[in-house]
Coordinates of C-alpha atoms in Angstrom, one line a residue:
X27 CA -13.7 -11.4 27.8
X28 CA -10.8 -9.1 27.7
X29 CA -8.4 -9.8 24.7
X30 CA -4.6 -8.1 24.5
X31 CA -3.4 -7.5 20.7
X32 CA -0.1 -7.4 19.5
X33 CA 0.9 -6.5 16.1
X34 CA 4.8 -6.8 14.8
X35 CA 4.1 -7.4 11.1
X36 CA 6.5 -5.5 10.1
X37 CA 7.9 -1.1 10.9
X38 CA 4.8 -0.3 13.6
X39 CA 4.3 -1.6 17.1
X40 CA 0.7 -1.4 17.9
X41 CA -1.0 -3.1 21.1
X42 CA -4.2 -2.8 22.4
X43 CA -7.2 -4.2 24.4
X44 CA -10.4 -5.0 23.4
X45 CA -13.4 -6.3 25.1
X46 CA -16.1 -8.0 23.6
X47 CA -19.0 -6.2 25.6
X48 CA -17.2 -3.0 25.8
X49 CA -15.1 -2.2 22.8
X50 CA -11.3 -0.8 22.6
X51 CA -9.9 0.0 26.0
X52 CA -6.8 1.4 25.1
X53 CA -4.5 1.1 22.1
X54 CA -0.9 2.6 21.1
X55 CA 1.0 2.1 18.8
X56 CA 5.3 3.0 17.7
X57 CA 5.9 3.6 14.5
X58 CA 9.6 3.1 13.2
X59 CA 9.0 6.1 10.3
X60 CA 12.2 7.7 11.4
X61 CA 14.5 4.6 12.4
X62 CA 14.1 3.3 8.4
X63 CA 14.2 6.4 7.1
X64 CA 17.8 7.1 6.2
X65 CA 17.4 3.7 4.6
X66 CA 14.6 5.1 2.0
X67 CA 12.3 1.9 3.5
X68 CA 12.4 -0.8 5.9
X69 CA 15.7 -2.9 7.2
X70 CA 13.8 -5.5 8.3
X71 CA 17.0 -6.3 10.8
X72 CA 16.6 -3.0 12.2
X73 CA 13.0 -3.2 11.9
X74 CA 13.2 -6.8 14.8
X75 CA 15.3 -4.7 16.8
X76 CA 13.3 -1.6 17.5
X77 CA 10.6 -3.9 18.4
X78 CA 12.9 -6.6 21.1
X79 CA 13.7 -2.8 22.1
X80 CA 9.1 -0.8 22.4
X81 CA 7.0 -4.0 22.7
X82 CA 7.5 -4.1 26.7
X83 CA 7.1 -1.0 27.4
X84 CA 4.0 -0.7 25.3
X85 CA 2.1 -4.0 26.7
X86 CA 2.3 -2.0 29.8
X87 CA 1.2 1.1 28.5
X88 CA -1.3 -0.1 27.4
X89 CA -3.0 -2.2 30.1
X90 CA -2.6 0.8 32.1
X91 CA -4.0 3.4 29.3
X92 CA -6.9 0.5 30.0
X93 CA -7.0 0.5 33.6
X94 CA -6.9 -3.1 34.0
X95 CA -4.7 -5.7 35.7
X96 CA -2.6 -8.3 33.5
X97 CA -4.8 -11.0 35.5
X98 CA -8.3 -9.5 34.1
X99 CA -7.1 -10.5 30.8
X100 CA -8.2 -13.7 29.6
X101 CA -6.8 -14.3 26.1
X102 CA -3.6 -12.5 23.6
X103 CA -3.0 -12.6 20.4
X104 CA -0.1 -11.5 18.4
X105 CA 0.0 -11.3 14.5
X106 CA 1.5 -14.2 13.5
X107 CA 2.0 -13.6 9.4
X108 CA 2.3 -12.6 6.7
X109 CA 5.1 -10.1 7.0
X110 CA 8.5 -10.4 8.0
X111 CA 9.4 -13.2 9.6
X112 CA 11.8 -11.5 12.3
X113 CA 9.3 -8.7 13.3
X114 CA 6.6 -11.0 13.2
X115 CA 8.8 -14.0 15.6
X116 CA 9.6 -10.8 18.0
X117 CA 5.2 -10.2 18.4
X118 CA 4.8 -14.1 18.3
X119 CA 7.8 -15.3 21.2
X120 CA 6.4 -12.5 23.6
X121 CA 2.5 -12.8 22.9
X122 CA 3.0 -16.6 23.6
X123 CA 5.5 -15.8 27.2
X124 CA 3.4 -14.2 28.1
X125 CA 0.2 -16.0 27.3
X126 CA 2.2 -19.3 28.7
X127 CA 3.4 -17.2 32.3
X128 CA -0.3 -15.5 33.1
X129 CA -2.1 -18.8 32.5
X130 CA -4.3 -17.5 29.7
X131 CA -4.7 -19.1 26.0
X132 CA -3.9 -17.5 22.7
X133 CA -4.3 -17.7 19.0
X134 CA -2.1 -16.3 16.4
X135 CA -4.0 -13.9 14.0
X136 CA -3.9 -13.4 9.9
X137 CA -2.8 -10.2 9.2
X138 CA -4.7 -9.1 6.1
X139 CA -7.5 -11.1 7.8
X140 CA -7.4 -7.8 10.9
X141 CA -7.4 -5.1 8.2
X142 CA -10.5 -6.9 6.3
X143 CA -12.2 -6.1 10.3
X144 CA -10.6 -3.5 10.5
X145 CA -14.0 -1.6 10.0
X146 CA -15.5 -3.5 12.5
X147 CA -14.5 -1.6 14.9
X148 CA -16.4 1.3 13.6
X149 CA -20.2 2.8 15.1
X150 CA -21.6 0.7 12.2
X151 CA -19.2 -2.1 10.5
X152 CA -20.5 -3.5 7.5
X153 CA -22.9 -6.8 7.0
X154 CA -21.9 -10.4 5.9
X155 CA -21.5 -10.3 3.3
X156 CA -19.3 -7.9 1.2
X157 CA -16.7 -7.4 -1.3
X158 CA -13.5 -6.5 0.2
X159 CA -10.5 -4.8 -0.6
X160 CA -7.3 -4.5 0.9
X161 CA -5.2 -2.4 -0.5
X162 CA -1.7 -1.5 1.3
X163 CA 2.3 -0.9 1.4
X164 CA 2.5 -4.8 0.8
X165 CA -0.8 -6.0 -1.1
X166 CA -3.6 -5.4 -3.0
X167 CA -6.4 -8.2 -3.1
X168 CA -10.1 -7.7 -4.0
X169 CA -11.8 -10.5 -1.6
X170 CA -15.3 -11.7 -1.4
X171 CA -16.1 -12.2 2.5
X172 CA -19.1 -14.4 3.0
X173 CA -18.2 -14.6 6.9
X174 CA -15.0 -14.5 9.4
X175 CA -12.5 -16.5 7.8
X176 CA -15.7 -17.9 4.8
X177 CA -12.7 -15.8 2.2
X178 CA -12.5 -16.3 -1.7
X179 CA -9.6 -14.3 -3.6
X180 CA -12.0 -13.1 -6.1
X181 CA -7.8 -10.8 -7.8
X182 CA -4.7 -9.2 -6.5
X183 CA -1.4 -8.2 -7.7
X184 CA 1.0 -10.1 -9.2
X185 CA 3.6 -8.4 -9.0
X186 CA 3.9 -4.6 -7.1
X187 CA 1.1 -4.3 -4.3
X188 CA 0.1 -0.7 -5.0
X189 CA 1.2 1.1 -1.4
X190 CA 4.5 -0.2 -3.0
X191 CA 4.2 1.5 -6.5
X192 CA 3.2 4.6 -4.9
X193 CA 6.5 4.6 -2.8
X194 CA 8.5 3.5 -4.8
X195 CA 7.3 6.3 -7.3
X196 CA 8.2 8.7 -4.4
X197 CA 11.4 7.7 -4.1
X198 CA 12.1 8.3 -8.0
X199 CA 11.2 11.9 -7.2
X200 CA 13.0 12.0 -4.7
X201 CA 11.0 13.1 -1.9
X202 CA 11.2 11.8 1.8
X203 CA 10.6 8.6 3.4
X204 CA 7.7 7.7 3.7
X205 CA 6.7 8.1 0.3
X206 CA 3.0 7.2 -0.8
X207 CA 2.1 10.1 1.4
X208 CA 4.5 12.3 0.1
X209 CA 3.5 11.9 -3.1
X210 CA -0.5 11.8 -2.3
X211 CA 0.6 15.6 -1.1
X212 CA 2.1 16.4 -3.6
X213 CA -0.4 15.4 -5.9
X214 CA -2.8 18.0 -4.2
X215 CA -0.8 20.9 -6.0
X216 CA -0.8 19.0 -9.4
X217 CA -2.7 19.7 -12.8
X218 CA -5.4 16.7 -13.1
X219 CA -5.2 15.4 -17.3
X220 CA -1.8 17.8 -18.2
X221 CA -0.2 13.7 -17.8
X222 CA -1.6 10.6 -19.0
X223 CA -0.6 7.2 -17.3
X224 CA -2.2 4.1 -18.0
X225 CA -4.7 1.6 -16.5
X226 CA -2.9 -1.4 -15.9
X227 CA -4.7 -4.7 -16.8
X228 CA -8.2 -2.9 -17.2
X229 CA -8.2 -3.3 -21.1
X230 CA -8.5 -7.0 -19.8
X231 CA -11.5 -9.1 -18.2
X232 CA -10.4 -10.2 -14.6
X233 CA -10.0 -8.5 -11.3
X234 CA -5.8 -9.4 -10.7
X235 CA -3.7 -5.8 -10.2
X236 CA -0.5 -5.1 -12.0
X237 CA 1.5 -0.9 -10.9
X238 CA 5.5 -2.5 -11.9
X239 CA 4.5 -0.8 -15.4
X240 CA 3.4 1.9 -14.5
X241 CA 5.9 2.7 -11.9
X242 CA 8.3 1.9 -15.1
X243 CA 5.7 4.9 -16.8
X244 CA 6.3 6.9 -13.9
X245 CA 10.3 7.2 -14.1
X246 CA 10.3 7.3 -18.1
X247 CA 8.0 10.4 -17.6
X248 CA 9.9 11.2 -14.8
X249 CA 13.2 11.7 -16.7
X250 CA 12.0 12.8 -19.8
X251 CA 9.1 15.8 -18.1
X252 CA 10.3 16.2 -14.2
X253 CA 12.4 19.6 -13.9
X254 CA 10.6 21.6 -12.3
X255 CA 8.4 21.0 -9.3
X256 CA 4.7 21.9 -10.6
X257 CA 5.5 19.4 -13.6
X258 CA 6.6 17.0 -10.5
X259 CA 3.5 17.7 -8.9
X260 CA 1.5 17.3 -12.1
X261 CA 3.2 13.6 -12.6
X262 CA 2.7 12.7 -8.8
X263 CA -1.3 13.8 -9.8
X264 CA -1.1 11.6 -12.8
X265 CA 0.7 9.1 -11.2
X266 CA -1.8 8.7 -8.2
X267 CA -5.1 9.7 -10.8
X268 CA -3.6 6.6 -12.6
X269 CA -4.0 3.9 -9.1
X270 CA -7.3 5.5 -8.4
X271 CA -8.6 5.1 -11.7
X272 CA -8.0 1.6 -11.0
X273 CA -8.6 0.0 -8.4
X274 CA -12.2 1.9 -8.5
X275 CA -12.0 0.2 -12.4
X276 CA -11.3 -3.5 -11.0
X277 CA -13.6 -2.8 -7.4
X278 CA -17.0 -2.2 -9.9
X279 CA -16.6 -4.9 -11.7
X280 CA -16.1 -6.9 -8.5
X281 CA -19.9 -6.0 -6.9
X282 CA -21.1 -6.3 -10.6
X283 CA -19.2 -10.7 -10.6
X284 CA -20.3 -11.1 -7.2
X285 CA -23.8 -8.6 -7.9
X286 CA -23.1 -7.5 -3.7
X287 CA -24.0 -3.8 -2.7
X288 CA -21.3 -3.4 -0.3
X289 CA -17.4 -2.9 -0.3
X290 CA -15.3 -2.4 2.7
X291 CA -11.7 -1.3 1.8
X292 CA -8.3 -1.2 4.2
X293 CA -5.0 -0.6 4.8
X294 CA -3.1 1.9 4.4
X295 CA -3.8 3.2 0.8
X296 CA -7.9 2.8 2.3
X297 CA -7.0 6.8 3.3
X298 CA -6.2 7.8 0.9
X299 CA -8.9 11.4 0.1
X300 CA -8.9 11.2 -3.7
X301 CA -9.7 7.0 -3.5
X302 CA -12.5 7.9 -0.6
X303 CA -13.9 10.1 -3.1
X304 CA -14.1 8.0 -6.7
X305 CA -15.8 4.9 -4.7
X306 CA -18.2 7.5 -3.5
X307 CA -18.7 8.4 -6.5
X308 CA -19.5 4.1 -7.6
X309 CA -20.6 3.5 -4.5
X310 CA -23.7 6.0 -5.4
X311 CA -24.2 4.6 -8.5
X312 CA -23.8 1.4 -7.8
X313 CA -26.9 2.4 -4.8
X314 CA -24.6 0.8 -2.4
X315 CA -22.3 1.0 0.5
X316 CA -18.6 1.4 0.9
X317 CA -17.4 1.2 4.4
X318 CA -13.9 1.6 5.8
X319 CA -12.1 2.2 9.0
X320 CA -10.3 5.4 11.2
X321 CA -7.9 6.9 9.5
X322 CA -5.6 5.7 12.6
X323 CA -6.9 1.9 12.0
X324 CA -6.4 2.4 8.2
X325 CA -2.2 1.4 9.3
X326 CA -1.1 -1.2 10.9
X327 CA -2.3 -1.7 14.3
X328 CA -3.6 -3.5 16.9
X329 CA -6.9 -2.6 17.9
X330 CA -7.0 -5.1 14.3
X331 CA -5.7 -7.6 16.1
X332 CA -7.0 -7.6 19.2
X333 CA -10.8 -7.5 17.4
X334 CA -9.6 -10.5 14.7
X335 CA -8.7 -12.5 18.0
X336 CA -11.1 -12.5 20.0
X337 CA -13.6 -13.0 17.2
X338 CA -11.1 -16.5 17.0
X339 CA -10.4 -17.4 20.7
X340 CA -14.1 -16.7 21.8
X341 CA -15.0 -19.7 18.8
X342 CA -12.4 -21.9 20.8
X343 CA -9.1 -20.9 19.1
X344 CA -5.7 -21.4 20.6
X345 CA -2.1 -22.0 19.9
X346 CA -0.3 -24.7 21.4
X347 CA 3.5 -23.5 23.2
X348 CA 5.5 -23.6 20.1
X349 CA 6.0 -20.2 18.2
X350 CA 6.0 -19.7 14.8
X351 CA 5.2 -16.8 11.7
X352 CA 4.2 -17.7 8.6
X353 CA 6.0 -14.9 6.5
X354 CA 3.6 -16.1 3.8
X355 CA 0.2 -17.1 4.2
X356 CA -2.7 -16.9 1.8
X357 CA -5.7 -15.8 3.0
X358 CA -8.2 -17.8 1.3
X359 CA -6.2 -21.0 3.3
X360 CA -7.9 -19.5 6.7
X361 CA -11.1 -21.4 7.9
X362 CA -14.6 -20.2 9.7
X363 CA -13.6 -19.4 14.1
X364 CA -13.4 -23.2 15.7
X365 CA -13.3 -24.9 12.4

């Protein structure tokens, strides 16, 4: 069975072809970073228009790269939420329309389920059950995963997501968009320990996150101390260390609470080198394993949507002709494929 995956939840247009026997046949990605750079963040209307401009050429490219014809496809999966509603509707309308015109089924995919299952595309995928840390620009959550569609949210951010806090703090420091990777790059030049930032919500029980106060602490430190480049690098290092420590502390608690020894980390922030180093130390102490998608599949991409859609399509799930995008869609409302 071969499936076309479409991802348009925010500012990246991702298209992929996945075969349930041969694996990933092709994937293409267009990033809108340059488009939004002048505004310091994603402009939803501009994002939607750019998806409209790029989606069909990318679909044609992915099909050509896979060496197949549209008639060889058995289904189409598209991101239906959560995300920017205009961007979601572009992918949903194109995906559902192509499925109708090619007389093949379509399936709507949850964006965060796509991220959660992205490590399944690797040569050594994790086995169920496991704890998943989903950490991106829009979401930070810990999920107990007993199987596909069997998700229990253990904790989540009550305000800014970790990636959002990275981007906002980078903007306070005058760094170019996208700020998160730029802040991490600057932190590489920083001196660990010069500044001490709080580890939010780690002084109390529970698995929820809060990063808005950390952003405010960074803003105050920048205003008071951030006059030279080395000091700015030291502040960036202190901020990154605080986020990474907080994520690691909560992961340790989640593993202890569930008794599980496998940790999956996905989403854009999962590519952070310091986070990976700290979680490796954690899992070595826990005598467990940690799994990631490859770097190109940490951020939004069509491959993860194609894989997640394949699991649900094979179980008989299909979408009616009605096109729907869900900007808010709790992951724990999903059910196992076919139920």
